Amino acid sequence: TVDVHYSFADSFYDLNDATSALMKTKFIVDGEIVRSDSANVQVEKSSVFSPDLGDEALVAMWVTYNDPCVEEIISEAKKFAPGGQFLGYLGDEYTMYSELEAVFYALYFQEIKYVSSTFSTTSVDSAFYSQDIRFPYRSLKYKQMNCIDGAVLYSAILEKLDYETGIALIPGHAFVVVWDPFYGEWIPIETTVTGDEVSSFEDAVYYGWDAMADPGLEIVDVHAAITSGITPMPVGTHECNVDNLDEEAEIYQDLIGQVSGQDCWDDDYGYLADGQCSWDELAVCYDGIVYWADEG
């Protein structure tokens, strides 16, 4: 048994349509060719994700966290982050949630629209999925994404920020999850509400927890996949189309800066930043205490 490490030209990753090709293989031992073969093969376009059963971790190949476009959106997200910086797991659970929220609003104000499309998570012959996935830069460039696009985009950004992420799969749907070392559990973010003008970060987490209850839930640990050697595909340099969010960030910081106390953790609503209302506006966090509407 030998390990085979593949290397392809950039044009391989830019295929926009399926094509046929001649694949040649050559085995050399001690300088002598011991076997040489060639075969006609069908090469799928680079955006199609259709692994064999058990190979779902290959979705990590689309989590292109080293893409310069990911760096650009992180620059905008810093404007929403506490102190204008990301600490990742070096901070506490409150800064972690604030940083996840910063990423959410950096994408929210990019006005990326959700585009519905079929996401197959049922077994068809040997393939478990068959999905055309946009690379993160394409979601940013064209301002649109479906559920799996959004999960991959969030995963790429958060992996670049040294968070450990996964992609949660339920029948017909996908969303991102982030590992919370403080509580030892995955934090779900329903990425499809990113383009919803009336939804907040709290909504995204709330809807995510609701989806986590699906009996068909399967979580692909993207961070573990990348660590094990599944390398994200190269994407080169592309137009990113990331909007400057100075104005939106200033308004946002003014809103959350009106109260300067402690954040809250509520059993019903989860994390609430100081001065922040719950998703249904029945509760508000003030200086570490959750106040309920029926108590004035």
Short mmCIF file of C-alpha atoms in Angstrom, two decimals:
data_model
loop_
_atom_site.label_atom_id
_atom_site.label_comp_id
_atom_site.label_asym_id
_atom_site.label_seq_id
_atom_site.Cartn_x
_atom_site.Cartn_y
_atom_site.Cartn_z
CA THR A 1 0.00 0.00 0.00
CA VAL A 2 1.36 3.42 -0.94
CA ASP A 3 0.12 6.90 -0.19
CA VAL A 4 -0.63 8.88 -3.34
CA HIS A 5 -0.46 12.67 -3.16
CA TYR A 6 -2.16 14.42 -6.05
CA SER A 7 -1.13 17.68 -7.60
CA PHE A 8 -3.22 19.49 -10.22
CA ALA A 9 -2.90 22.62 -12.31
CA ASP A 10 -5.12 25.57 -11.30
CA SER A 11 -7.24 24.99 -14.40
CA PHE A 12 -8.41 21.72 -12.84
CA TYR A 13 -10.11 23.65 -10.03
CA ASP A 14 -11.67 26.18 -12.41
CA LEU A 15 -13.68 23.65 -14.41
CA ASN A 16 -17.18 25.03 -14.92
CA ASP A 17 -18.48 22.01 -16.77
CA ALA A 18 -17.90 18.28 -16.62
CA THR A 19 -15.36 17.09 -19.14
CA SER A 20 -13.60 13.94 -20.27
CA ALA A 21 -9.87 13.52 -19.85
CA LEU A 22 -7.08 11.02 -20.30
CA MET A 23 -5.57 10.01 -16.97
CA LYS A 24 -2.08 8.53 -17.04
CA THR A 25 -0.47 6.76 -14.11
CA LYS A 26 3.12 5.60 -13.76
CA PHE A 27 4.73 3.65 -10.94
CA ILE A 28 8.50 3.93 -10.53
CA VAL A 29 10.51 1.79 -8.11
CA ASP A 30 14.25 2.43 -7.73
CA GLY A 31 14.22 4.45 -10.94
CA GLU A 32 12.53 1.69 -12.98
CA ILE A 33 9.01 1.96 -14.38
CA VAL A 34 7.22 -1.13 -13.11
CA ARG A 35 3.78 -0.20 -14.40
CA SER A 36 2.26 2.40 -16.69
CA ASP A 37 -1.46 2.81 -17.39
CA SER A 38 -3.86 5.21 -19.02
CA ALA A 39 -7.64 5.48 -18.92
CA ASN A 40 -10.38 7.78 -20.11
CA VAL A 41 -12.11 9.36 -17.13
CA GLN A 42 -14.99 11.76 -16.56
CA VAL A 43 -13.98 14.82 -14.54
CA GLU A 44 -16.82 16.59 -12.73
CA LYS A 45 -16.80 20.37 -12.50
CA SER A 46 -14.92 21.54 -9.43
CA SER A 47 -17.96 22.82 -7.54
CA VAL A 48 -19.80 19.49 -7.35
CA PHE A 49 -19.74 17.68 -4.01
CA SER A 50 -20.74 14.05 -4.44
CA PRO A 51 -18.72 11.79 -2.14
CA ASP A 52 -19.12 8.10 -1.53
CA LEU A 53 -20.88 7.02 1.62
CA GLY A 54 -18.66 7.65 4.61
CA ASP A 55 -16.62 10.34 2.86
CA GLU A 56 -18.73 13.31 3.97
CA ALA A 57 -15.63 14.91 5.53
CA LEU A 58 -14.50 15.84 2.01
CA VAL A 59 -16.79 18.88 2.28
CA ALA A 60 -13.81 20.43 4.11
CA MET A 61 -12.20 20.85 0.67
CA TRP A 62 -14.61 23.76 0.05
CA VAL A 63 -13.68 25.49 3.33
CA THR A 64 -11.03 27.69 1.71
CA TYR A 65 -9.98 29.61 4.81
CA ASN A 66 -6.75 30.89 3.17
CA ASP A 67 -8.68 32.65 0.40
CA PRO A 68 -7.81 36.40 0.35
CA CYS A 69 -11.56 37.11 0.16
CA VAL A 70 -11.96 35.49 3.57
CA GLU A 71 -9.32 37.89 4.89
CA GLU A 72 -11.30 40.80 3.45
CA ILE A 73 -14.55 39.86 5.18
CA ILE A 74 -12.65 39.31 8.45
CA SER A 75 -11.32 42.89 8.15
CA GLU A 76 -14.92 44.10 8.05
CA ALA A 77 -15.96 41.75 10.88
CA LYS A 78 -13.28 43.26 13.15
CA LYS A 79 -15.27 46.50 13.10
CA PHE A 80 -18.08 44.69 14.93
CA ALA A 81 -15.86 42.66 17.29
CA PRO A 82 -15.09 43.68 20.89
CA GLY A 83 -12.05 45.95 20.83
CA GLY A 84 -11.79 45.53 17.08
CA GLN A 85 -10.00 42.21 17.39
CA PHE A 86 -10.61 38.45 17.49
CA LEU A 87 -9.25 36.40 20.36
CA GLY A 88 -10.78 33.07 19.39
CA TYR A 89 -10.51 30.54 22.20
CA LEU A 90 -8.06 32.78 24.06
CA GLY A 91 -11.04 34.77 25.30
CA ASP A 92 -13.94 33.62 27.48
CA GLU A 93 -17.38 32.37 26.48
CA TYR A 94 -18.76 35.90 26.33
CA THR A 95 -16.12 37.22 23.96
CA MET A 96 -16.54 34.07 21.88
CA TYR A 97 -20.24 34.73 21.38
CA SER A 98 -19.53 38.40 20.65
CA GLU A 99 -17.03 37.37 17.98
CA LEU A 100 -19.45 34.92 16.38
CA GLU A 101 -21.98 37.73 16.36
CA ALA A 102 -19.45 40.06 14.71
CA VAL A 103 -18.98 37.57 11.86
CA PHE A 104 -22.74 37.22 11.50
CA TYR A 105 -23.28 40.98 11.13
CA ALA A 106 -20.31 41.44 8.82
CA LEU A 107 -22.07 39.04 6.45
CA TYR A 108 -25.53 40.33 7.30
CA PHE A 109 -24.63 43.85 6.15
CA GLN A 110 -23.08 42.49 2.96
CA GLU A 111 -26.74 41.84 2.01
CA ILE A 112 -26.07 38.30 0.84
CA LYS A 113 -29.38 36.81 -0.21
CA TYR A 114 -30.47 33.27 0.46
CA VAL A 115 -31.13 31.33 -2.74
CA SER A 116 -33.16 28.18 -2.23
CA SER A 117 -31.91 25.04 -3.93
CA THR A 118 -32.24 21.31 -3.45
CA PHE A 119 -29.69 19.79 -1.11
CA SER A 120 -29.80 16.01 -1.37
CA THR A 121 -28.82 14.12 1.77
CA THR A 122 -30.28 10.76 0.84
CA SER A 123 -28.38 7.78 -0.49
CA VAL A 124 -28.52 7.34 -4.24
CA ASP A 125 -26.48 4.28 -5.18
CA SER A 126 -23.11 4.92 -3.55
CA ALA A 127 -23.30 8.72 -3.38
CA PHE A 128 -24.70 10.26 -0.22
CA TYR A 129 -24.81 13.83 -1.50
CA SER A 130 -24.94 15.53 -4.84
CA GLN A 131 -24.61 19.26 -4.51
CA ASP A 132 -23.13 22.19 -6.37
CA ILE A 133 -21.31 24.19 -3.67
CA ARG A 134 -20.19 27.77 -4.17
CA PHE A 135 -16.72 28.55 -2.93
CA PRO A 136 -16.73 31.27 -0.22
CA TYR A 137 -15.41 33.93 -2.61
CA ARG A 138 -18.28 33.24 -5.02
CA SER A 139 -20.89 33.69 -2.27
CA LEU A 140 -19.28 37.02 -1.41
CA LYS A 141 -18.78 38.10 -5.00
CA TYR A 142 -22.30 37.37 -6.21
CA LYS A 143 -24.06 38.15 -2.90
CA GLN A 144 -26.01 34.93 -2.80
CA MET A 145 -25.83 31.53 -1.16
CA ASN A 146 -27.90 28.49 -0.31
CA CYS A 147 -27.68 26.54 2.94
CA ILE A 148 -24.52 24.55 2.20
CA ASP A 149 -22.83 27.61 0.62
CA GLY A 150 -23.50 29.56 3.80
CA ALA A 151 -22.24 26.77 6.03
CA VAL A 152 -19.00 26.56 4.03
CA LEU A 153 -18.57 30.36 4.04
CA TYR A 154 -19.03 30.67 7.81
CA SER A 155 -16.78 27.67 8.39
CA ALA A 156 -13.98 29.19 6.29
CA ILE A 157 -14.14 32.52 8.13
CA LEU A 158 -14.26 30.95 11.60
CA GLU A 159 -11.53 28.42 10.84
CA LYS A 160 -9.32 31.32 9.78
CA LEU A 161 -10.08 32.87 13.18
CA ASP A 162 -8.86 29.64 14.85
CA TYR A 163 -12.29 28.40 15.82
CA GLU A 164 -13.12 24.73 15.41
CA THR A 165 -16.11 24.31 13.14
CA GLY A 166 -18.33 21.64 11.69
CA ILE A 167 -21.12 21.41 9.17
CA ALA A 168 -24.39 20.03 10.46
CA LEU A 169 -26.43 18.01 7.98
CA ILE A 170 -30.09 17.12 8.30
CA PRO A 171 -32.34 15.83 5.52
CA GLY A 172 -32.47 18.56 2.87
CA HIS A 173 -30.53 21.14 4.85
CA ALA A 174 -27.12 22.19 6.18
CA PHE A 175 -25.82 24.81 8.63
CA VAL A 176 -22.61 25.62 10.47
CA VAL A 177 -21.71 24.67 14.04
CA VAL A 178 -18.86 26.00 16.19
CA TRP A 179 -17.26 24.10 19.05
CA ASP A 180 -17.78 25.67 22.47
CA PRO A 181 -14.98 24.43 24.77
CA PHE A 182 -16.53 26.16 27.77
CA TYR A 183 -19.71 24.06 27.69
CA GLY A 184 -18.38 21.15 25.67
CA GLU A 185 -20.96 21.35 22.89
CA TRP A 186 -21.53 22.59 19.35
CA ILE A 187 -23.06 26.05 18.90
CA PRO A 188 -25.33 26.07 15.83
CA ILE A 189 -25.78 29.07 13.54
CA GLU A 190 -28.60 28.93 11.01
CA THR A 191 -26.78 30.63 8.16
CA THR A 192 -29.81 31.03 5.89
CA VAL A 193 -31.14 33.92 8.03
CA THR A 194 -28.02 35.97 7.25
CA GLY A 195 -29.86 37.57 4.34
CA ASP A 196 -33.11 37.99 6.28
CA GLU A 197 -33.60 41.69 7.02
CA VAL A 198 -35.65 41.04 10.18
CA SER A 199 -33.49 38.34 11.77
CA SER A 200 -30.72 38.80 14.32
CA PHE A 201 -27.76 36.73 15.47
CA GLU A 202 -29.92 35.46 18.33
CA ASP A 203 -32.47 34.28 15.76
CA ALA A 204 -29.75 32.42 13.89
CA VAL A 205 -28.65 30.58 17.04
CA TYR A 206 -32.23 29.92 18.15
CA TYR A 207 -33.21 28.44 14.77
CA GLY A 208 -29.96 26.49 14.80
CA TRP A 209 -30.80 24.83 18.13
CA ASP A 210 -34.21 23.97 16.74
CA ALA A 211 -32.58 22.26 13.74
CA MET A 212 -30.16 20.38 16.02
CA ALA A 213 -33.13 18.46 17.40
CA ASP A 214 -33.70 16.76 14.04
CA PRO A 215 -33.31 12.98 14.46
CA GLY A 216 -31.42 12.80 11.16
CA LEU A 217 -28.68 15.17 12.37
CA GLU A 218 -25.12 14.38 11.32
CA ILE A 219 -22.20 16.68 12.09
CA VAL A 220 -19.13 16.69 9.87
CA ASP A 221 -16.18 17.90 11.94
CA VAL A 222 -14.51 20.21 9.43
CA HIS A 223 -11.67 21.17 11.74
CA ALA A 224 -10.79 17.54 12.40
CA ALA A 225 -10.98 16.79 8.67
CA ILE A 226 -8.54 19.58 7.82
CA THR A 227 -6.23 18.56 10.67
CA SER A 228 -6.24 14.99 9.37
CA GLY A 229 -4.99 16.15 5.97
CA ILE A 230 -8.06 16.97 3.87
CA THR A 231 -6.74 20.10 2.19
CA PRO A 232 -9.10 22.87 1.03
CA MET A 233 -8.97 23.42 -2.73
CA PRO A 234 -6.86 26.31 -4.07
CA VAL A 235 -8.91 29.16 -5.48
CA GLY A 236 -6.28 31.66 -6.58
CA THR A 237 -7.02 35.38 -6.57
CA HIS A 238 -10.51 36.58 -7.40
CA GLU A 239 -12.69 39.65 -7.10
CA CYS A 240 -14.27 39.57 -3.64
CA ASN A 241 -16.90 42.33 -3.79
CA VAL A 242 -16.76 42.89 -0.01
CA ASP A 243 -18.50 46.14 0.97
CA ASN A 244 -16.97 48.62 3.41
CA LEU A 245 -19.05 48.57 6.62
CA ASP A 246 -17.66 51.57 8.52
CA GLU A 247 -21.08 53.24 8.74
CA GLU A 248 -22.97 50.09 9.75
CA ALA A 249 -20.32 49.21 12.34
CA GLU A 250 -20.45 52.67 13.89
CA ILE A 251 -24.22 52.42 14.35
CA TYR A 252 -23.86 48.88 15.72
CA GLN A 253 -21.16 49.87 18.22
CA ASP A 254 -23.24 52.84 19.36
CA LEU A 255 -26.19 50.56 20.03
CA ILE A 256 -24.30 47.94 22.03
CA GLY A 257 -22.19 50.59 23.75
CA GLN A 258 -25.18 52.28 25.40
CA VAL A 259 -24.93 49.82 28.29
CA SER A 260 -21.51 48.86 29.61
CA GLY A 261 -22.08 46.05 32.08
CA GLN A 262 -21.94 42.28 31.93
CA ASP A 263 -23.41 39.95 29.35
CA CYS A 264 -26.02 37.34 30.28
CA TRP A 265 -26.64 33.65 29.90
CA ASP A 266 -30.31 32.69 30.01
CA ASP A 267 -31.59 29.11 30.08
CA ASP A 268 -34.34 29.89 27.56
CA TYR A 269 -32.48 32.19 25.18
CA GLY A 270 -28.83 31.30 25.61
CA TYR A 271 -26.26 34.08 25.32
CA LEU A 272 -27.37 37.72 25.31
CA ALA A 273 -24.93 40.58 25.00
CA ASP A 274 -25.28 43.38 27.50
CA GLY A 275 -28.18 45.62 26.46
CA GLN A 276 -29.47 43.06 23.99
CA CYS A 277 -33.08 41.88 23.65
CA SER A 278 -34.01 38.25 23.24
CA TRP A 279 -35.11 36.93 19.86
CA ASP A 280 -38.81 37.48 20.67
CA GLU A 281 -38.13 40.69 22.65
CA LEU A 282 -39.61 39.24 25.85
CA ALA A 283 -36.36 39.64 27.76
CA VAL A 284 -33.39 41.97 27.84
CA CYS A 285 -29.90 41.61 29.29
CA TYR A 286 -28.79 44.46 31.58
CA ASP A 287 -25.54 44.32 33.53
CA GLY A 288 -25.56 40.53 33.80
CA ILE A 289 -29.23 40.20 34.74
CA VAL A 290 -32.05 39.05 32.45
CA TYR A 291 -35.15 41.20 32.86
CA TRP A 292 -38.48 39.87 31.59
CA ALA A 293 -41.21 41.93 29.95
CA ASP A 294 -43.93 40.77 32.36
CA GLU A 295 -41.83 42.06 35.24
CA GLY A 296 -41.53 45.51 33.72
#
